[in-house]
mmCIF file of C-alpha atoms and ligand atoms in Angstrom:
data_model
loop_
_atom_site.group_PDB
_atom_site.id
_atom_site.type_symbol
_atom_site.label_atom_id
_atom_site.label_comp_id
_atom_site.label_asym_id
_atom_site.label_seq_id
_atom_site.Cartn_x
_atom_site.Cartn_y
_atom_site.Cartn_z
ATOM 1 C CA UNK Z 1 -5.472 40.490 57.100
ATOM 2 C CA UNK Z 2 -7.410 39.085 54.138
ATOM 3 C CA UNK Z 3 -8.632 35.538 54.669
ATOM 4 C CA UNK Z 4 -10.262 32.940 52.449
ATOM 5 C CA UNK Z 5 -12.509 30.459 54.274
ATOM 6 C CA UNK Z 6 -10.694 31.305 57.514
ATOM 7 C CA UNK Z 7 -7.168 30.921 56.118
ATOM 8 C CA UNK Z 8 -4.702 33.740 55.443
ATOM 9 C CA UNK Z 9 -4.448 34.872 51.811
ATOM 10 C CA UNK Z 10 -0.644 35.013 51.494
ATOM 11 C CA UNK Z 11 -0.566 36.343 47.934
ATOM 12 C CA UNK Z 12 -2.477 39.443 49.047
ATOM 13 C CA UNK Z 13 0.463 40.281 51.353
ATOM 14 C CA UNK Z 14 3.728 42.053 50.644
ATOM 15 C CA UNK Z 15 7.015 40.552 51.831
ATOM 16 C CA UNK Z 16 6.974 42.437 55.145
ATOM 17 C CA UNK Z 17 3.428 41.336 55.938
ATOM 18 C CA UNK Z 18 4.274 37.762 54.989
ATOM 19 C CA UNK Z 19 7.320 37.916 57.297
ATOM 20 C CA UNK Z 20 5.141 39.084 60.194
ATOM 21 C CA UNK Z 21 2.568 36.370 59.520
ATOM 22 C CA UNK Z 22 5.237 33.661 59.458
ATOM 23 C CA UNK Z 23 6.936 35.038 62.584
ATOM 24 C CA UNK Z 24 3.644 34.735 64.455
ATOM 25 C CA UNK Z 25 3.597 31.057 63.453
ATOM 26 C CA UNK Z 26 7.148 30.655 64.722
ATOM 27 C CA UNK Z 27 8.627 30.097 61.249
ATOM 28 C CA UNK Z 28 12.247 31.246 60.686
ATOM 29 C CA UNK Z 29 12.621 34.719 59.201
ATOM 30 C CA UNK Z 30 14.517 33.735 56.034
ATOM 31 C CA UNK Z 31 11.629 31.554 54.930
ATOM 32 C CA UNK Z 32 9.525 34.598 53.960
ATOM 33 C CA UNK Z 33 11.720 35.397 50.957
ATOM 34 C CA UNK Z 34 11.728 31.764 49.829
ATOM 35 C CA UNK Z 35 7.965 31.460 50.051
ATOM 36 C CA UNK Z 36 7.388 34.818 48.396
ATOM 37 C CA UNK Z 37 9.732 33.831 45.543
ATOM 38 C CA UNK Z 38 7.776 30.638 44.922
ATOM 39 C CA UNK Z 39 4.384 32.352 45.014
ATOM 40 C CA UNK Z 40 5.233 35.039 42.465
ATOM 41 C CA UNK Z 41 6.449 32.291 40.152
ATOM 42 C CA UNK Z 42 3.075 30.598 40.440
ATOM 43 C CA UNK Z 43 4.055 27.762 42.771
ATOM 44 C CA UNK Z 44 1.753 26.598 45.579
ATOM 45 C CA UNK Z 45 2.799 24.920 48.843
ATOM 46 C CA UNK Z 46 3.125 21.498 47.170
ATOM 47 C CA UNK Z 47 5.859 22.727 44.846
ATOM 48 C CA UNK Z 48 7.939 24.600 47.449
ATOM 49 C CA UNK Z 49 10.683 21.991 47.434
ATOM 50 C CA UNK Z 50 13.115 23.761 49.770
ATOM 51 C CA UNK Z 51 10.533 23.641 52.561
ATOM 52 C CA UNK Z 52 10.098 20.494 54.652
ATOM 53 C CA UNK Z 53 6.919 18.511 54.182
ATOM 54 C CA UNK Z 54 5.876 19.202 57.751
ATOM 55 C CA UNK Z 55 6.308 22.969 57.304
ATOM 56 C CA UNK Z 56 4.305 22.881 54.093
ATOM 57 C CA UNK Z 57 1.528 20.986 55.854
ATOM 58 C CA UNK Z 58 1.586 23.400 58.762
ATOM 59 C CA UNK Z 59 1.304 26.375 56.403
ATOM 60 C CA UNK Z 60 -1.565 24.799 54.489
ATOM 61 C CA UNK Z 61 -3.543 24.538 57.726
ATOM 62 C CA UNK Z 62 -3.605 28.286 58.298
ATOM 63 C CA UNK Z 63 -2.886 29.820 54.879
ATOM 64 C CA UNK Z 64 -3.549 29.568 51.138
ATOM 65 C CA UNK Z 65 -1.662 30.506 47.978
ATOM 66 C CA UNK Z 66 -4.616 31.835 46.027
ATOM 67 C CA UNK Z 67 -3.624 31.241 42.387
ATOM 68 C CA UNK Z 68 -6.173 30.808 39.582
ATOM 69 C CA UNK Z 69 -6.491 27.674 37.465
ATOM 70 C CA UNK Z 70 -6.498 27.811 33.670
ATOM 71 C CA UNK Z 71 -9.946 26.614 32.615
ATOM 72 C CA UNK Z 72 -9.562 27.464 28.936
ATOM 73 C CA UNK Z 73 -6.875 28.965 26.781
ATOM 74 C CA UNK Z 74 -7.496 30.347 23.288
ATOM 75 C CA UNK Z 75 -4.494 31.247 21.137
ATOM 76 C CA UNK Z 76 -4.906 33.565 18.165
ATOM 77 C CA UNK Z 77 -3.440 32.235 14.937
ATOM 78 C CA UNK Z 78 -3.218 35.788 13.644
ATOM 79 C CA UNK Z 79 -0.999 37.479 16.240
ATOM 80 C CA UNK Z 80 -0.251 35.069 19.112
ATOM 81 C CA UNK Z 81 -2.671 36.796 21.500
ATOM 82 C CA UNK Z 82 -3.692 34.390 24.283
ATOM 83 C CA UNK Z 83 -7.042 34.620 26.009
ATOM 84 C CA UNK Z 84 -7.416 32.902 29.367
ATOM 85 C CA UNK Z 85 -10.527 31.817 31.160
ATOM 86 C CA UNK Z 86 -9.342 31.527 34.767
ATOM 87 C CA UNK Z 87 -11.128 29.660 37.546
ATOM 88 C CA UNK Z 88 -11.097 31.164 41.069
ATOM 89 C CA UNK Z 89 -11.107 29.328 44.414
ATOM 90 C CA UNK Z 90 -14.904 29.531 44.654
ATOM 91 C CA UNK Z 91 -15.571 28.373 41.096
ATOM 92 C CA UNK Z 92 -16.150 31.846 39.641
ATOM 93 C CA UNK Z 93 -14.644 32.617 36.240
ATOM 94 C CA UNK Z 94 -12.738 35.648 34.943
ATOM 95 C CA UNK Z 95 -10.815 36.493 31.778
ATOM 96 C CA UNK Z 96 -7.381 37.879 31.001
ATOM 97 C CA UNK Z 97 -5.803 38.591 27.631
ATOM 98 C CA UNK Z 98 -2.068 38.307 26.905
ATOM 99 C CA UNK Z 99 -0.940 40.524 24.023
ATOM 100 C CA UNK Z 100 2.433 40.826 22.350
ATOM 101 C CA UNK Z 101 3.385 44.380 21.448
ATOM 102 C CA UNK Z 102 6.720 45.780 20.251
ATOM 103 C CA UNK Z 103 7.078 47.616 23.561
ATOM 104 C CA UNK Z 104 6.621 44.392 25.547
ATOM 105 C CA UNK Z 105 4.069 41.812 26.624
ATOM 106 C CA UNK Z 106 0.863 43.259 28.021
ATOM 107 C CA UNK Z 107 -1.785 41.573 30.143
ATOM 108 C CA UNK Z 108 -5.340 42.865 30.262
ATOM 109 C CA UNK Z 109 -6.656 41.913 33.714
ATOM 110 C CA UNK Z 110 -10.143 41.654 35.193
ATOM 111 C CA UNK Z 111 -10.964 43.465 38.430
ATOM 112 C CA UNK Z 112 -14.352 41.949 39.323
ATOM 113 C CA UNK Z 113 -16.482 38.890 38.612
ATOM 114 C CA UNK Z 114 -19.141 40.586 36.485
ATOM 115 C CA UNK Z 115 -19.683 44.340 36.782
ATOM 116 C CA UNK Z 116 -22.295 46.601 38.434
ATOM 117 C CA UNK Z 117 -21.952 49.578 36.074
ATOM 118 C CA UNK Z 118 -24.512 48.620 33.405
ATOM 119 C CA UNK Z 119 -22.894 50.098 30.260
ATOM 120 C CA UNK Z 120 -25.263 49.148 27.443
ATOM 121 C CA UNK Z 121 -22.649 47.928 24.931
ATOM 122 C CA UNK Z 122 -20.649 45.775 27.347
ATOM 123 C CA UNK Z 123 -20.818 41.978 27.767
ATOM 124 C CA UNK Z 124 -19.256 41.983 31.255
ATOM 125 C CA UNK Z 125 -22.130 43.731 32.956
ATOM 126 C CA UNK Z 126 -25.020 41.678 31.560
ATOM 127 C CA UNK Z 127 -25.348 39.511 34.693
ATOM 128 C CA UNK Z 128 -24.461 42.316 37.128
ATOM 129 C CA UNK Z 129 -21.747 42.106 39.800
ATOM 130 C CA UNK Z 130 -21.047 38.706 41.374
ATOM 131 C CA UNK Z 131 -18.127 39.759 43.568
ATOM 132 C CA UNK Z 132 -14.993 41.876 43.681
ATOM 133 C CA UNK Z 133 -11.545 40.321 43.190
ATOM 134 C CA UNK Z 134 -9.008 40.075 45.997
ATOM 135 C CA UNK Z 135 -5.531 41.596 45.541
ATOM 136 C CA UNK Z 136 -4.201 38.019 45.190
ATOM 137 C CA UNK Z 137 -6.662 37.380 42.368
ATOM 138 C CA UNK Z 138 -5.591 40.497 40.497
ATOM 139 C CA UNK Z 139 -1.931 39.551 40.894
ATOM 140 C CA UNK Z 140 -2.613 35.866 40.220
ATOM 141 C CA UNK Z 141 -3.739 36.599 36.652
ATOM 142 C CA UNK Z 142 -0.282 37.981 35.813
ATOM 143 C CA UNK Z 143 1.579 35.224 37.650
ATOM 144 C CA UNK Z 144 -0.439 32.484 35.950
ATOM 145 C CA UNK Z 145 -0.043 34.020 32.485
ATOM 146 C CA UNK Z 146 3.732 34.443 32.948
ATOM 147 C CA UNK Z 147 4.039 30.848 34.098
ATOM 148 C CA UNK Z 148 1.945 29.537 31.224
ATOM 149 C CA UNK Z 149 3.687 31.504 28.454
ATOM 150 C CA UNK Z 150 7.146 31.366 30.016
ATOM 151 C CA UNK Z 151 7.454 35.062 29.129
ATOM 152 C CA UNK Z 152 7.726 38.170 31.247
ATOM 153 C CA UNK Z 153 4.818 40.590 31.301
ATOM 154 C CA UNK Z 154 6.008 44.188 31.353
ATOM 155 C CA UNK Z 155 2.735 46.111 30.966
ATOM 156 C CA UNK Z 156 -0.675 45.834 32.537
ATOM 157 C CA UNK Z 157 -3.994 47.267 31.462
ATOM 158 C CA UNK Z 158 -6.893 47.102 33.899
ATOM 159 C CA UNK Z 159 -9.446 46.837 31.098
ATOM 160 C CA UNK Z 160 -10.886 43.377 31.588
ATOM 161 C CA UNK Z 161 -14.123 42.414 33.328
ATOM 162 C CA UNK Z 162 -15.275 44.804 36.061
ATOM 163 C CA UNK Z 163 -14.781 48.386 37.204
ATOM 164 C CA UNK Z 164 -11.432 48.717 39.027
ATOM 165 C CA UNK Z 165 -12.499 51.837 40.936
ATOM 166 C CA UNK Z 166 -15.609 50.015 42.220
ATOM 167 C CA UNK Z 167 -13.096 47.613 43.816
ATOM 168 C CA UNK Z 168 -10.975 50.517 45.021
ATOM 169 C CA UNK Z 169 -9.127 49.208 48.100
ATOM 170 C CA UNK Z 170 -8.134 45.900 46.516
ATOM 171 C CA UNK Z 171 -7.102 47.661 43.312
ATOM 172 C CA UNK Z 172 -4.801 50.015 45.226
ATOM 173 C CA UNK Z 173 -3.328 47.139 47.199
ATOM 174 C CA UNK Z 174 -2.746 45.305 43.898
ATOM 175 C CA UNK Z 175 -1.081 48.360 42.296
ATOM 176 C CA UNK Z 176 1.325 48.545 45.218
ATOM 177 C CA UNK Z 177 2.030 44.794 45.218
ATOM 178 C CA UNK Z 178 2.629 44.549 41.489
ATOM 179 C CA UNK Z 179 5.141 47.390 41.403
ATOM 180 C CA UNK Z 180 6.982 46.142 44.496
ATOM 181 C CA UNK Z 181 10.641 45.298 43.654
ATOM 182 C CA UNK Z 182 10.323 42.234 45.941
ATOM 183 C CA UNK Z 183 7.513 40.958 43.729
ATOM 184 C CA UNK Z 184 6.710 41.320 40.034
ATOM 185 C CA UNK Z 185 8.333 44.753 39.879
ATOM 186 C CA UNK Z 186 6.151 46.195 37.107
ATOM 187 C CA UNK Z 187 6.530 49.978 37.361
ATOM 188 C CA UNK Z 188 3.463 52.209 37.653
ATOM 189 C CA UNK Z 189 4.289 53.907 34.348
ATOM 190 C CA UNK Z 190 3.638 50.571 32.670
ATOM 191 C CA UNK Z 191 0.153 50.255 34.128
ATOM 192 C CA UNK Z 192 -3.102 51.702 32.752
ATOM 193 C CA UNK Z 193 -6.311 51.798 34.712
ATOM 194 C CA UNK Z 194 -9.561 52.215 32.828
ATOM 195 C CA UNK Z 195 -12.684 53.589 34.485
ATOM 196 C CA UNK Z 196 -16.213 54.437 33.367
ATOM 197 C CA UNK Z 197 -15.882 57.599 35.473
ATOM 198 C CA UNK Z 198 -16.276 57.268 39.255
ATOM 199 C CA UNK Z 199 -15.333 60.863 40.048
ATOM 200 C CA UNK Z 200 -14.960 60.467 43.833
ATOM 201 C CA UNK Z 201 -12.550 57.566 43.350
ATOM 202 C CA UNK Z 202 -10.577 59.365 40.630
ATOM 203 C CA UNK Z 203 -10.015 62.128 43.193
ATOM 204 C CA UNK Z 204 -8.903 59.613 45.836
ATOM 205 C CA UNK Z 205 -6.544 58.020 43.316
ATOM 206 C CA UNK Z 206 -5.097 61.409 42.359
ATOM 207 C CA UNK Z 207 -4.104 62.020 45.974
ATOM 208 C CA UNK Z 208 -1.899 58.914 45.924
ATOM 209 C CA UNK Z 209 0.152 60.464 43.094
ATOM 210 C CA UNK Z 210 0.849 57.092 41.490
ATOM 211 C CA UNK Z 211 2.378 57.287 38.028
ATOM 212 C CA UNK Z 212 -0.194 55.025 36.394
ATOM 213 C CA UNK Z 213 -2.045 56.101 33.243
ATOM 214 C CA UNK Z 214 -5.691 56.912 33.776
ATOM 215 C CA UNK Z 215 -7.910 55.871 30.929
ATOM 216 C CA UNK Z 216 -11.442 57.261 30.814
ATOM 217 C CA UNK Z 217 -14.241 55.408 29.028
ATOM 218 C CA UNK Z 218 -16.002 58.402 27.509
ATOM 219 C CA UNK Z 219 -17.872 56.956 24.499
ATOM 220 C CA UNK Z 220 -20.037 60.052 23.999
ATOM 221 C CA UNK Z 221 -19.503 63.795 24.167
ATOM 222 C CA UNK Z 222 -22.954 65.013 25.189
ATOM 223 C CA UNK Z 223 -24.744 64.065 28.393
ATOM 224 C CA UNK Z 224 -27.902 62.859 26.678
ATOM 225 C CA UNK Z 225 -26.093 60.298 24.521
ATOM 226 C CA UNK Z 226 -23.663 59.292 27.285
ATOM 227 C CA UNK Z 227 -26.439 58.784 29.837
ATOM 228 C CA UNK Z 228 -28.295 56.599 27.338
ATOM 229 C CA UNK Z 229 -25.368 54.159 27.069
ATOM 230 C CA UNK Z 230 -23.587 54.646 30.435
ATOM 231 C CA UNK Z 231 -25.811 54.924 33.556
ATOM 232 C CA UNK Z 232 -22.888 56.328 35.608
ATOM 233 C CA UNK Z 233 -23.224 59.569 33.606
ATOM 234 C CA UNK Z 234 -26.457 60.329 35.486
ATOM 235 C CA UNK Z 235 -24.412 60.519 38.693
ATOM 236 C CA UNK Z 236 -21.317 62.244 37.311
ATOM 237 C CA UNK Z 237 -21.791 64.031 34.007
ATOM 238 C CA UNK Z 238 -19.186 64.786 31.360
ATOM 239 C CA UNK Z 239 -18.254 68.172 32.732
ATOM 240 C CA UNK Z 240 -17.666 66.844 36.279
ATOM 241 C CA UNK Z 241 -15.668 63.939 34.835
ATOM 242 C CA UNK Z 242 -13.408 66.225 32.792
ATOM 243 C CA UNK Z 243 -12.885 68.407 35.877
ATOM 244 C CA UNK Z 244 -11.723 65.298 37.758
ATOM 245 C CA UNK Z 245 -9.354 64.504 34.875
ATOM 246 C CA UNK Z 246 -7.849 67.951 35.217
ATOM 247 C CA UNK Z 247 -7.337 67.429 38.955
ATOM 248 C CA UNK Z 248 -5.749 64.034 38.230
ATOM 249 C CA UNK Z 249 -3.335 65.636 35.777
ATOM 250 C CA UNK Z 250 -2.524 68.485 38.181
ATOM 251 C CA UNK Z 251 -1.687 65.941 40.903
ATOM 252 C CA UNK Z 252 0.248 63.421 38.805
ATOM 253 C CA UNK Z 253 1.438 65.185 35.646
ATOM 254 C CA UNK Z 254 0.242 62.166 33.644
ATOM 255 C CA UNK Z 255 -1.384 62.429 30.229
ATOM 256 C CA UNK Z 256 -5.003 61.218 30.287
ATOM 257 C CA UNK Z 257 -6.279 58.725 27.794
ATOM 258 C CA UNK Z 258 -9.906 58.670 26.579
ATOM 259 C CA UNK Z 259 -11.642 55.673 25.078
ATOM 260 C CA UNK Z 260 -14.402 56.237 22.561
ATOM 261 C CA UNK Z 261 -16.228 53.192 21.258
ATOM 262 C CA UNK Z 262 -17.707 53.785 17.837
ATOM 263 C CA UNK Z 263 -21.229 52.404 17.514
ATOM 264 C CA UNK Z 264 -22.835 52.533 14.096
ATOM 265 C CA UNK Z 265 -25.592 55.156 13.922
ATOM 266 C CA UNK Z 266 -25.286 56.019 17.625
ATOM 267 C CA UNK Z 267 -22.174 58.145 18.147
ATOM 268 C CA UNK Z 268 -20.061 57.851 14.994
ATOM 269 C CA UNK Z 269 -21.195 60.622 12.626
ATOM 270 C CA UNK Z 270 -18.971 63.611 11.711
ATOM 271 C CA UNK Z 271 -21.244 65.778 13.881
ATOM 272 C CA UNK Z 272 -20.397 63.580 16.880
ATOM 273 C CA UNK Z 273 -16.683 63.857 16.097
ATOM 274 C CA UNK Z 274 -16.959 67.661 16.156
ATOM 275 C CA UNK Z 275 -18.986 67.486 19.348
ATOM 276 C CA UNK Z 276 -16.285 65.324 20.964
ATOM 277 C CA UNK Z 277 -13.531 67.728 19.947
ATOM 278 C CA UNK Z 278 -15.539 70.676 21.299
ATOM 279 C CA UNK Z 279 -16.362 68.951 24.601
ATOM 280 C CA UNK Z 280 -12.759 67.947 25.179
ATOM 281 C CA UNK Z 281 -11.459 71.425 24.404
ATOM 282 C CA UNK Z 282 -14.070 72.992 26.685
ATOM 283 C CA UNK Z 283 -13.082 70.634 29.489
ATOM 284 C CA UNK Z 284 -9.373 70.918 28.897
ATOM 285 C CA UNK Z 285 -9.050 74.649 28.545
ATOM 286 C CA UNK Z 286 -11.311 75.671 31.386
ATOM 287 C CA UNK Z 287 -9.580 77.819 34.018
ATOM 288 C CA UNK Z 288 -5.947 77.108 33.270
ATOM 289 C CA UNK Z 289 -3.486 75.643 30.801
ATOM 290 C CA UNK Z 290 -4.698 72.593 28.825
ATOM 291 C CA UNK Z 291 -3.539 69.160 29.856
ATOM 292 C CA UNK Z 292 -2.240 66.499 27.452
ATOM 293 C CA UNK Z 293 -4.686 63.842 26.285
ATOM 294 C CA UNK Z 294 -4.988 61.035 23.806
ATOM 295 C CA UNK Z 295 -8.181 59.615 22.295
ATOM 296 C CA UNK Z 296 -8.408 55.916 21.485
ATOM 297 C CA UNK Z 297 -11.113 55.094 18.975
ATOM 298 C CA UNK Z 298 -12.457 51.544 19.252
ATOM 299 C CA UNK Z 299 -15.007 50.164 16.771
ATOM 300 C CA UNK Z 300 -17.482 48.474 19.121
ATOM 301 C CA UNK Z 301 -17.151 44.727 19.578
ATOM 302 C CA UNK Z 302 -20.495 43.309 18.700
ATOM 303 C CA UNK Z 303 -22.221 41.583 21.607
ATOM 304 C CA UNK Z 304 -25.326 39.656 20.534
ATOM 305 C CA UNK Z 305 -27.447 40.852 23.497
ATOM 306 C CA UNK Z 306 -26.846 44.567 22.874
ATOM 307 C CA UNK Z 307 -27.736 44.783 19.189
ATOM 308 C CA UNK Z 308 -25.068 47.458 18.612
ATOM 309 C CA UNK Z 309 -23.168 47.297 15.330
ATOM 310 C CA UNK Z 310 -19.610 48.397 14.686
ATOM 311 C CA UNK Z 311 -19.024 51.491 12.573
ATOM 312 C CA UNK Z 312 -17.940 51.058 8.967
ATOM 313 C CA UNK Z 313 -14.160 51.460 8.416
ATOM 314 C CA UNK Z 314 -14.767 54.687 6.408
ATOM 315 C CA UNK Z 315 -16.775 56.173 9.296
ATOM 316 C CA UNK Z 316 -13.974 55.291 11.748
ATOM 317 C CA UNK Z 317 -11.341 56.859 9.486
ATOM 318 C CA UNK Z 318 -13.422 59.987 8.995
ATOM 319 C CA UNK Z 319 -14.067 60.333 12.745
ATOM 320 C CA UNK Z 320 -10.356 60.097 13.459
ATOM 321 C CA UNK Z 321 -9.489 62.630 10.753
ATOM 322 C CA UNK Z 322 -11.967 65.165 12.119
ATOM 323 C CA UNK Z 323 -10.487 64.896 15.612
ATOM 324 C CA UNK Z 324 -6.964 65.332 14.241
ATOM 325 C CA UNK Z 325 -8.050 68.344 12.184
ATOM 326 C CA UNK Z 326 -9.500 69.843 15.389
ATOM 327 C CA UNK Z 327 -6.101 69.399 17.057
ATOM 328 C CA UNK Z 328 -7.094 66.391 19.180
ATOM 329 C CA UNK Z 329 -4.513 63.630 19.380
ATOM 330 C CA UNK Z 330 -6.417 60.472 18.272
ATOM 331 C CA UNK Z 331 -5.697 56.967 16.985
ATOM 332 C CA UNK Z 332 -7.769 53.907 16.107
ATOM 333 C CA UNK Z 333 -6.957 51.006 18.410
ATOM 334 C CA UNK Z 334 -5.294 48.079 16.681
ATOM 335 C CA UNK Z 335 -7.346 44.977 17.249
ATOM 336 C CA UNK Z 336 -5.526 41.885 18.479
ATOM 337 C CA UNK Z 337 -6.942 38.385 18.783
ATOM 338 C CA UNK Z 338 -9.976 39.056 16.601
ATOM 339 C CA UNK Z 339 -10.249 35.324 15.797
ATOM 340 C CA UNK Z 340 -10.570 34.350 19.498
ATOM 341 C CA UNK Z 341 -13.235 36.774 20.666
ATOM 342 C CA UNK Z 342 -10.551 38.551 22.683
ATOM 343 C CA UNK Z 343 -12.700 41.415 23.916
ATOM 344 C CA UNK Z 344 -13.805 41.574 27.505
ATOM 345 C CA UNK Z 345 -16.482 39.450 29.063
ATOM 346 C CA UNK Z 346 -17.483 37.416 26.070
ATOM 347 C CA UNK Z 347 -15.681 34.175 26.909
ATOM 348 C CA UNK Z 348 -17.024 34.138 30.467
ATOM 349 C CA UNK Z 349 -20.528 34.799 29.110
ATOM 350 C CA UNK Z 350 -20.337 32.018 26.558
ATOM 351 C CA UNK Z 351 -18.970 29.657 29.180
ATOM 352 C CA UNK Z 352 -21.794 30.495 31.629
ATOM 353 C CA UNK Z 353 -24.308 30.057 28.791
ATOM 354 C CA UNK Z 354 -22.826 26.635 27.998
ATOM 355 C CA UNK Z 355 -23.123 25.664 31.682
ATOM 356 C CA UNK Z 356 -26.755 26.785 31.744
ATOM 357 C CA UNK Z 357 -27.445 24.833 28.570
ATOM 358 C CA UNK Z 358 -25.868 21.744 30.175
ATOM 359 C CA UNK Z 359 -28.022 22.277 33.295
ATOM 360 C CA UNK Z 360 -31.093 22.563 31.079
ATOM 361 C CA UNK Z 361 -30.253 19.252 29.458
ATOM 362 C CA UNK Z 362 -30.028 17.585 32.863
ATOM 363 C CA UNK Z 363 -33.388 19.091 33.879
ATOM 364 C CA UNK Z 364 -34.990 17.717 30.721
HETATM 365 N N1 LIG Y 401 -14.944 49.319 33.800
HETATM 366 C C1 LIG Y 401 -13.794 49.883 33.194
HETATM 367 C C2 LIG Y 401 -12.818 48.904 32.577
HETATM 368 C C3 LIG Y 401 -13.341 47.730 31.838
HETATM 369 S S1 LIG Y 401 -13.893 47.864 30.193
HETATM 370 C C4 LIG Y 401 -14.204 50.926 32.190
HETATM 371 O O1 LIG Y 401 -15.378 51.125 31.979
HETATM 372 O O2 LIG Y 401 -13.337 51.590 31.642
HETATM 373 C C5 LIG Y 401 -12.531 48.323 29.207
HETATM 374 C C6 LIG Y 401 -12.950 49.156 28.011
HETATM 375 O O3 LIG Y 401 -13.684 48.371 27.045
HETATM 376 C C7 LIG Y 401 -13.839 50.311 28.400
HETATM 377 O O4 LIG Y 401 -13.490 51.455 27.690
HETATM 378 C C8 LIG Y 401 -15.193 49.808 27.954
HETATM 379 O O5 LIG Y 401 -16.092 50.858 27.797
HETATM 380 C C9 LIG Y 401 -14.826 49.083 26.670
HETATM 381 N N2 LIG Y 401 -15.844 48.163 26.174
HETATM 382 C C10 LIG Y 401 -16.758 47.461 26.858
HETATM 383 N N3 LIG Y 401 -17.534 46.750 26.027
HETATM 384 C C11 LIG Y 401 -17.105 47.008 24.793
HETATM 385 C C12 LIG Y 401 -17.511 46.578 23.499
HETATM 386 N N4 LIG Y 401 -18.523 45.734 23.328
HETATM 387 N N5 LIG Y 401 -16.824 47.061 22.442
HETATM 388 C C13 LIG Y 401 -15.789 47.919 22.609
HETATM 389 N N6 LIG Y 401 -15.362 48.353 23.781
HETATM 390 C C14 LIG Y 401 -16.025 47.911 24.868
#
């Protein structure tokens, strides 16, 4: 059982586990469904009005409903995208982004506070890993955003702060909880998980045969360039990563998605586009029939600390055209919330910087 400061973390449980926990406390069986229903609608013990005050007090002694608080909310005037800065029980901060697409509302969720992976272009990893999120904290982002917007979220992308496969057990627990018909009931086919390429964990995930979409942060097609921007490539190189993608496809039958961030002067020339097409084809066609893929091109979001600049629109267009001409299915990602700094990690960073500045003022 997951506990927080010695109390049971109810939102990290499924309905059966909650029932067993309540039974051990001597609470009537039918209460589990009531309590579960409140929690997934974002209501804590105080708001559970069909429970007696004494029962609520008794529960609060041994358990918590671990929901985040909304510390800041930025709404895009351009497309209605909402960016949340959520506060966790221990004061840590994470971000989620609510996006409206034709196919339904999508929430981009964080999986860790900070990130240990060290990708050079990324704001989330600048301060390293602080801690991994609990299943309740992964789920809580969706519950809180649904409650705040009053709208249902039908799709999830695990592309916020952190590396989901570095928080493997809690991520799997979350994937099971979120698709549970007793809970939020968001089907696996509506969930994408993005990873920088932890090959051992991709293999573990493949064995579960979940129907989620695996999204691989590739960003370079040769090991020298990839290792220079993504330290993980020194442990698992491009060829071993593509082999793992093949095994994932063989196990699940799911198309694999690749993300390629275009950084001006680093990986965005026509020669790099050809190199990417060649590397993908080499990886895809090795041994057996090719597996279906899609490449998402993302002009890099500029993060002051990294010094990387986004590619010019003509370079992006050209890159995409070369891939298409080579027979690789590629699109340029539409950017939502560009007026609210909606990309990952930047709001948390600026908020931490503001806190530090405030501390400095006090010290002075
Ligand atoms: N750790 C996971 C998921 C989080 S990042 C992963 O690496 O996939 C989600 C995506 O945003 C990844 O593809 C990541 O490489 C990309 N990303 C990070 N910083 C970025 C930036 N400054 N500009 C564009 N994409 C970025």
